[in-house]
mmCIF file of C-alpha atoms in Angstrom:
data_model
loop_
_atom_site.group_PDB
_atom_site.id
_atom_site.type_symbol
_atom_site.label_atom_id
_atom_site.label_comp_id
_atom_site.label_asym_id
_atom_site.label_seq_id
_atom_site.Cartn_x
_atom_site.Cartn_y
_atom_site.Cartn_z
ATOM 1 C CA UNK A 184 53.478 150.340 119.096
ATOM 2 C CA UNK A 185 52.436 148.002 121.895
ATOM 3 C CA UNK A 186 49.332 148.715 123.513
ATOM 4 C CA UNK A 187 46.840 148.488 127.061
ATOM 5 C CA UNK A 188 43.828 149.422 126.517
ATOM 6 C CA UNK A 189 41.046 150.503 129.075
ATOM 7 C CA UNK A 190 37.457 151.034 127.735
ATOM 8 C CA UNK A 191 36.729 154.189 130.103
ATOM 9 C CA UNK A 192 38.723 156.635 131.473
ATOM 10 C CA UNK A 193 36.032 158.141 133.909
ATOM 11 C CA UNK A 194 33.283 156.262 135.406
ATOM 12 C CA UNK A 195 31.005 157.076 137.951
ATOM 13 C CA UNK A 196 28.503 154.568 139.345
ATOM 14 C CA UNK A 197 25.943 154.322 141.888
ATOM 15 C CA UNK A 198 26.394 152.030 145.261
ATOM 16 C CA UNK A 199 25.067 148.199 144.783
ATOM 17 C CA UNK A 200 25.476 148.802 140.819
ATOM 18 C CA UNK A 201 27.285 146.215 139.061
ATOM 19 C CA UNK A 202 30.678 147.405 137.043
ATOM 20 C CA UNK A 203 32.643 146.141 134.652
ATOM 21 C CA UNK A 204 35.794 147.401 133.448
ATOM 22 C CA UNK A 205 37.295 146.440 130.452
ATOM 23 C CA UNK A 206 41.242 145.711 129.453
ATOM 24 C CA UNK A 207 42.644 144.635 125.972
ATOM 25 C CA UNK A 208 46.446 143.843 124.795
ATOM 26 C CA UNK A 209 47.028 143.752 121.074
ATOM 27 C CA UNK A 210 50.794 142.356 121.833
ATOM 28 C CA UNK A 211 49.759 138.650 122.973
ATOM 29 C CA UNK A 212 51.100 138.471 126.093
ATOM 30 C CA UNK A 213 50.162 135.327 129.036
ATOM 31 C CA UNK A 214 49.957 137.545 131.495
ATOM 32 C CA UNK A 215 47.731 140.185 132.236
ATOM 33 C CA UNK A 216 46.578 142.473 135.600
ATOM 34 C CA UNK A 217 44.419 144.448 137.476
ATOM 35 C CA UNK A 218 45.853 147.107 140.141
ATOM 36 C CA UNK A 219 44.163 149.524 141.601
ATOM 37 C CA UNK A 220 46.097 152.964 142.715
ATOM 38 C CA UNK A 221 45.576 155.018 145.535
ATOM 39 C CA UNK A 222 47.789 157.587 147.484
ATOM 40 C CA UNK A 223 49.856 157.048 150.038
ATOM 41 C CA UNK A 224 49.025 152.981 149.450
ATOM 42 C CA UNK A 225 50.681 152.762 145.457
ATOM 43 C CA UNK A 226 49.215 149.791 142.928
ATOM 44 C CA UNK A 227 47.824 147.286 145.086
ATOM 45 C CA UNK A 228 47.404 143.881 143.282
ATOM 46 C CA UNK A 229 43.650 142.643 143.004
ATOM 47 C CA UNK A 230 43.538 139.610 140.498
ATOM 48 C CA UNK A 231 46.107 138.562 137.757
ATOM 49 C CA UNK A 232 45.512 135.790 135.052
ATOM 50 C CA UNK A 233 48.666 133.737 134.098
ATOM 51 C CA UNK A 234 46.687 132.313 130.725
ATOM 52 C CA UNK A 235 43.192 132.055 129.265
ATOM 53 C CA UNK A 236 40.869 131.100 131.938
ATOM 54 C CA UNK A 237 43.258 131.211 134.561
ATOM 55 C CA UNK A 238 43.567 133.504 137.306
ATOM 56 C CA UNK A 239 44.783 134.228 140.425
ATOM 57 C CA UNK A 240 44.051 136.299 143.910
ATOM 58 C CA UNK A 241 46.009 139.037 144.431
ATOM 59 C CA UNK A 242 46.526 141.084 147.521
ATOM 60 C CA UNK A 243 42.923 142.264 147.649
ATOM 61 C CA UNK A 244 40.213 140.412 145.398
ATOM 62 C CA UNK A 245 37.501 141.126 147.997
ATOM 63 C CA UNK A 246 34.922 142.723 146.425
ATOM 64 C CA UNK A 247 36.096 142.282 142.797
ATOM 65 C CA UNK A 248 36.101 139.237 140.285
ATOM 66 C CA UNK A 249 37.831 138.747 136.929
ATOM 67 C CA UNK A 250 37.133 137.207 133.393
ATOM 68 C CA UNK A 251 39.653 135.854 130.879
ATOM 69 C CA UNK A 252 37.838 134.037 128.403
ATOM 70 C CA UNK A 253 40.213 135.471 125.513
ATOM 71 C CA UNK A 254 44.075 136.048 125.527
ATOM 72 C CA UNK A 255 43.438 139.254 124.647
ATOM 73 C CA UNK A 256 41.180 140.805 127.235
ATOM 74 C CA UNK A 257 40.896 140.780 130.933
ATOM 75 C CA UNK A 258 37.899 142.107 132.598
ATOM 76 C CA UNK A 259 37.468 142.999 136.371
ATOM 77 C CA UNK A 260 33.965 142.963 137.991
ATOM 78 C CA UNK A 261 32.626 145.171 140.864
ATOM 79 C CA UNK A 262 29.707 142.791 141.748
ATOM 80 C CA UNK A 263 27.702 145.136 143.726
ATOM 81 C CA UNK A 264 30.054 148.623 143.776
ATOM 82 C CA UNK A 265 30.993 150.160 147.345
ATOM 83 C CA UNK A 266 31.951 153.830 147.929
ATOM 84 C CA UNK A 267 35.187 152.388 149.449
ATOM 85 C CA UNK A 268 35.687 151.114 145.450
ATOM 86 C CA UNK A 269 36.690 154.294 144.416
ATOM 87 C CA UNK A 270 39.977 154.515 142.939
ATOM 88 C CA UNK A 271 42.279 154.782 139.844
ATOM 89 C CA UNK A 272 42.235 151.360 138.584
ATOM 90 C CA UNK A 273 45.313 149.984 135.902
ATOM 91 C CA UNK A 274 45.227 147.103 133.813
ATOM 92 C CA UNK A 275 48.839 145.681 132.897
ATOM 93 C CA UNK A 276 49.982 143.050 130.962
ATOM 94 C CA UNK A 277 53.577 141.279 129.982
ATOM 95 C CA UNK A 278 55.262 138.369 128.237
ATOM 96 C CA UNK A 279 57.607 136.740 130.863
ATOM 97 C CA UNK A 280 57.965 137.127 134.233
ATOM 98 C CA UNK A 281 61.259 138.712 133.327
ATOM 99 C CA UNK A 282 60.172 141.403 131.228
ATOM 100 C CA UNK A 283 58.457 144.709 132.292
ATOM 101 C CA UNK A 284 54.632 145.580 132.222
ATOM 102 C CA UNK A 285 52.856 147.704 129.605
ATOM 103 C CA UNK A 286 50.553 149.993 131.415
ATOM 104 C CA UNK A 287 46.928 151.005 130.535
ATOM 105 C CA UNK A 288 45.770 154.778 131.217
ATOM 106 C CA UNK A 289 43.943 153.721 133.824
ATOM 107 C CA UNK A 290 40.073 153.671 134.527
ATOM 108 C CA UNK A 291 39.317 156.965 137.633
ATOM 109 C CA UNK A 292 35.795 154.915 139.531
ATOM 110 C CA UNK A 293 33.932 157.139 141.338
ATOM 111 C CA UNK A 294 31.215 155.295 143.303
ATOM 112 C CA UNK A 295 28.766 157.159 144.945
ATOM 113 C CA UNK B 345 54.284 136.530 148.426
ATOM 114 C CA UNK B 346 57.282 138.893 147.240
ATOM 115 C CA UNK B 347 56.957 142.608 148.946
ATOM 116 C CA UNK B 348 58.156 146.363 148.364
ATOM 117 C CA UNK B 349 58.945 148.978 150.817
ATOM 118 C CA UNK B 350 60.041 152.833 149.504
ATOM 119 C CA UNK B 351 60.907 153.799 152.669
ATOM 120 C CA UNK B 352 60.679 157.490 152.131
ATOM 121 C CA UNK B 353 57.350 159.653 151.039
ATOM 122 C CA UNK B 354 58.780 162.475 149.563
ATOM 123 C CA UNK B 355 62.513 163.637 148.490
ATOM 124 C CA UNK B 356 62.993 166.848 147.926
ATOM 125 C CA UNK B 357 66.100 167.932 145.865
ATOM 126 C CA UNK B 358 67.755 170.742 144.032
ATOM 127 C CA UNK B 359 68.274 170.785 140.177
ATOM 128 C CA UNK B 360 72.258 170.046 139.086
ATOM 129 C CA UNK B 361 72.221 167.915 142.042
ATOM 130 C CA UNK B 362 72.205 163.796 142.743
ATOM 131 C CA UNK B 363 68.924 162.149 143.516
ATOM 132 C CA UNK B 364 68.318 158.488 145.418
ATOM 133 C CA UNK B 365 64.549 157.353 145.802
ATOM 134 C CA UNK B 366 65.431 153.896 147.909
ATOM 135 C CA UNK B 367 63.452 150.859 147.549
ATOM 136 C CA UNK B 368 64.177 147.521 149.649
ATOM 137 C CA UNK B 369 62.701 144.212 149.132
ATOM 138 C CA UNK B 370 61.527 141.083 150.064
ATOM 139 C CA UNK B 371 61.506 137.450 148.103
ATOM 140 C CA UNK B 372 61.788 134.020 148.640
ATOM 141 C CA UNK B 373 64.010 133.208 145.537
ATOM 142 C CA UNK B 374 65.577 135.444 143.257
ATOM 143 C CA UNK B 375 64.001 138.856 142.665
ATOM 144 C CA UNK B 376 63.448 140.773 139.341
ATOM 145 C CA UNK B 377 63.203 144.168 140.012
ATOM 146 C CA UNK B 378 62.230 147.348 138.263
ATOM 147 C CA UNK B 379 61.412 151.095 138.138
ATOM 148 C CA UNK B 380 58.206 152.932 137.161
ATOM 149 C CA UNK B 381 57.703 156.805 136.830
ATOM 150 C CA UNK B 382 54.311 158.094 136.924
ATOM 151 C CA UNK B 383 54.013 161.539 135.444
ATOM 152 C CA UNK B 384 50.674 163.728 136.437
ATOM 153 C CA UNK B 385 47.436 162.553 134.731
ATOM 154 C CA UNK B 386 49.710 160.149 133.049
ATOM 155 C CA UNK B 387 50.292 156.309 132.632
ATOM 156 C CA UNK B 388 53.054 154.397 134.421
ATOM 157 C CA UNK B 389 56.405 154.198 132.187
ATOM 158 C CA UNK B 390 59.034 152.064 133.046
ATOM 159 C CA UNK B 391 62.153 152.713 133.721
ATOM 160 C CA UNK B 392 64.752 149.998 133.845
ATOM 161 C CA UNK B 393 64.855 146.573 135.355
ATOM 162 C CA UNK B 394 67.436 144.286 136.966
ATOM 163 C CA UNK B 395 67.091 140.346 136.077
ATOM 164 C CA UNK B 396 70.713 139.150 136.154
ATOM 165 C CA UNK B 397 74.105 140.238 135.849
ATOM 166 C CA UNK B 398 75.723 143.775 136.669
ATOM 167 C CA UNK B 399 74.357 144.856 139.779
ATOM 168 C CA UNK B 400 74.314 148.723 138.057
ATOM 169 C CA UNK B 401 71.764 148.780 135.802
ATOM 170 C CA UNK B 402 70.823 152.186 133.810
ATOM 171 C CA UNK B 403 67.870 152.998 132.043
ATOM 172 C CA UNK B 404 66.080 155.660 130.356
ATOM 173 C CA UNK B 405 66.586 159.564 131.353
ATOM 174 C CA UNK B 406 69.520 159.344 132.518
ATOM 175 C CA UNK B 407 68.613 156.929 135.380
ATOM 176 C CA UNK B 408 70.822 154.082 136.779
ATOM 177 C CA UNK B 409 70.199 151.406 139.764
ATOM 178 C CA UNK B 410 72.092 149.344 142.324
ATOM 179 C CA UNK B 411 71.400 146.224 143.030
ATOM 180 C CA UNK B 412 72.725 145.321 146.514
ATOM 181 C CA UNK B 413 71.930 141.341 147.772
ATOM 182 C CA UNK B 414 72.705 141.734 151.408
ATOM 183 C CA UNK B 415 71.019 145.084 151.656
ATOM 184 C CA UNK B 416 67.930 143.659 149.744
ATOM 185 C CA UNK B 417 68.340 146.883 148.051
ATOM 186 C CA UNK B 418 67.743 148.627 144.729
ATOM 187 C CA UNK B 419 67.845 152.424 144.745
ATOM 188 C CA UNK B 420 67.384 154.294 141.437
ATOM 189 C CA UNK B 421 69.928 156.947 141.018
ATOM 190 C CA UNK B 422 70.623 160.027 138.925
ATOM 191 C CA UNK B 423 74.109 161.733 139.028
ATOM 192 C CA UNK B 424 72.160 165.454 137.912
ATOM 193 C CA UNK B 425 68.415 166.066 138.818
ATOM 194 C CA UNK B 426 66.204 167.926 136.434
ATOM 195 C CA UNK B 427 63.230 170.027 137.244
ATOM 196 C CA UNK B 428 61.109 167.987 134.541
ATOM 197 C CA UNK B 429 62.162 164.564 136.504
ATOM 198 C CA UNK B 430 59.435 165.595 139.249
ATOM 199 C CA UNK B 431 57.160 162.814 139.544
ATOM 200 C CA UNK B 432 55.984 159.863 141.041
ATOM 201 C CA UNK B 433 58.241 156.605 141.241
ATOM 202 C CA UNK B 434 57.185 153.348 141.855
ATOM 203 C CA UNK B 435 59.792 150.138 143.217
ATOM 204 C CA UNK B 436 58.305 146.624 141.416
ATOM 205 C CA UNK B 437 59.312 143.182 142.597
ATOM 206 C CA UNK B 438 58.687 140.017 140.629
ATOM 207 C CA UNK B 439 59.910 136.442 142.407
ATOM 208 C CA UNK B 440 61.441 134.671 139.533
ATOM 209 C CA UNK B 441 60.768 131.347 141.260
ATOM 210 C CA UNK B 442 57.016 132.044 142.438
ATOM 211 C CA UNK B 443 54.461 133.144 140.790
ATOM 212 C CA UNK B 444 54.108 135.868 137.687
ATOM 213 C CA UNK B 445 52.624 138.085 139.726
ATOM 214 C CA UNK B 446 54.166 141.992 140.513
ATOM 215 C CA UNK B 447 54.252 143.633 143.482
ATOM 216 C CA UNK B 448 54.846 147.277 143.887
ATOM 217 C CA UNK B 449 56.059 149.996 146.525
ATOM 218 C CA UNK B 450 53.587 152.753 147.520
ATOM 219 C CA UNK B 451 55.594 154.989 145.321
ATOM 220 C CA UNK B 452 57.609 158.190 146.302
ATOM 221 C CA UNK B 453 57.176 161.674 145.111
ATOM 222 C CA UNK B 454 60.494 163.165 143.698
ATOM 223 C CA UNK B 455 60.640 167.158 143.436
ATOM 224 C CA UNK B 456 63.255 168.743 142.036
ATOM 225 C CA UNK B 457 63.161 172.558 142.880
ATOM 226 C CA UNK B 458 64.842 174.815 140.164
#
């Protein structure tokens, strides 16, 4: 069966601390993403990556940076972690632009 | 870029009867759209998508969606609500001329009281 997957479920970091959290997609796919959910506000977009290397802003990069040096795996970087950073964050990925999104099962950040 | 709104929070229904969780959009071009369900403590599952074609689309559960152009519309639908259908569900736009990107709605909480 297809599959996201995120390295950690639960993280909890310290304010200033750098973070890295960690996506992989065993099915190939160009395209892969980083939401983050919160309620009341959904999945807000923060960076997606169209191919190896590439990448693009989403609706709210500030704060984070991402890494796609394989096709397989799509990291997003807290550079220095804020308590407003804490949130349920999901890493997606699909073929075509046509075609739906596998989820992960999500990464719960707790900065503190 | 493309946008969602789910215009309503909460809907509250009984079981046995019809449920509608609206969703709206906005695109430039031609909009793909498509329907998540978030269980608790669980991963986002999707639900069914319109690309092309008949504007009633069904999908899994027992759930079916209208596509409506000059409403910029695409409400999911189920003719018979089930208690175990509580959850959260999410409206997804993609702008088949832009970018690959996916937007989403801020989601709306369906209960279905037995």
């Amino acid at each position: 069966d297809v599959k996201v997957t995120q390295s950690s479920r639960y993280l909890v970091k310290r304010t200033g601390e750098k973070v890295f959290l960690e996506c992989v997609q065993d099915m190939d796919h160009e395209n892969m993403f980083w939401y983050r959910q919160d309620p009341g506000l959904g999945l807000r977009l923060i960076y997606f990556s169209y191919d190896v290397k590439m990448k693009e802003k989403g609706d709210i990069p500030e704060g984070y940076s991402v890494s796609r040096e394989k096709k397989e795996r799509f990291s997003l970087i807290l550079e220095s972690a804020s308590t407003n950073q804490t949130s349920m964050y999901l890493c997606a990925s699909s073929r075509q632009k046509n075609e739906k999104l596998f989820f992960g099962s999500g990464t719960q950040l707790s900065v503190l | 870029a493309q946008s969602v709104a789910q215009p309503e929070d909460q809907v509250n229904v009984a079981e046995g009867n019809p449920l509608t969780v609206k969703c709206t959009y906005s695109v430039s071009g031609n909009p793909y759209l498509f329907w998540y369900v978030q269980y608790p403590n669980r991963g986002l599952q999707f639900l069914l998508k319109y690309i092309t074609g008949d504007n009633l689309v069904k999908g899994s559960y027992g759930f079916e969606a209208e596509f409506n152009k000059s409403q910029t519309s695409f409400h999911l639908k189920k003719p018979s609500a089930l208690v175990s259908d509580s959850a959260l569900y999410f409206c997804a736009v993609r702008d088949w001329y832009n970018n690959n990107d996916m937007r989403f709605g801020a989601g709306t909480r369906l209960t279905v009281k037995p």
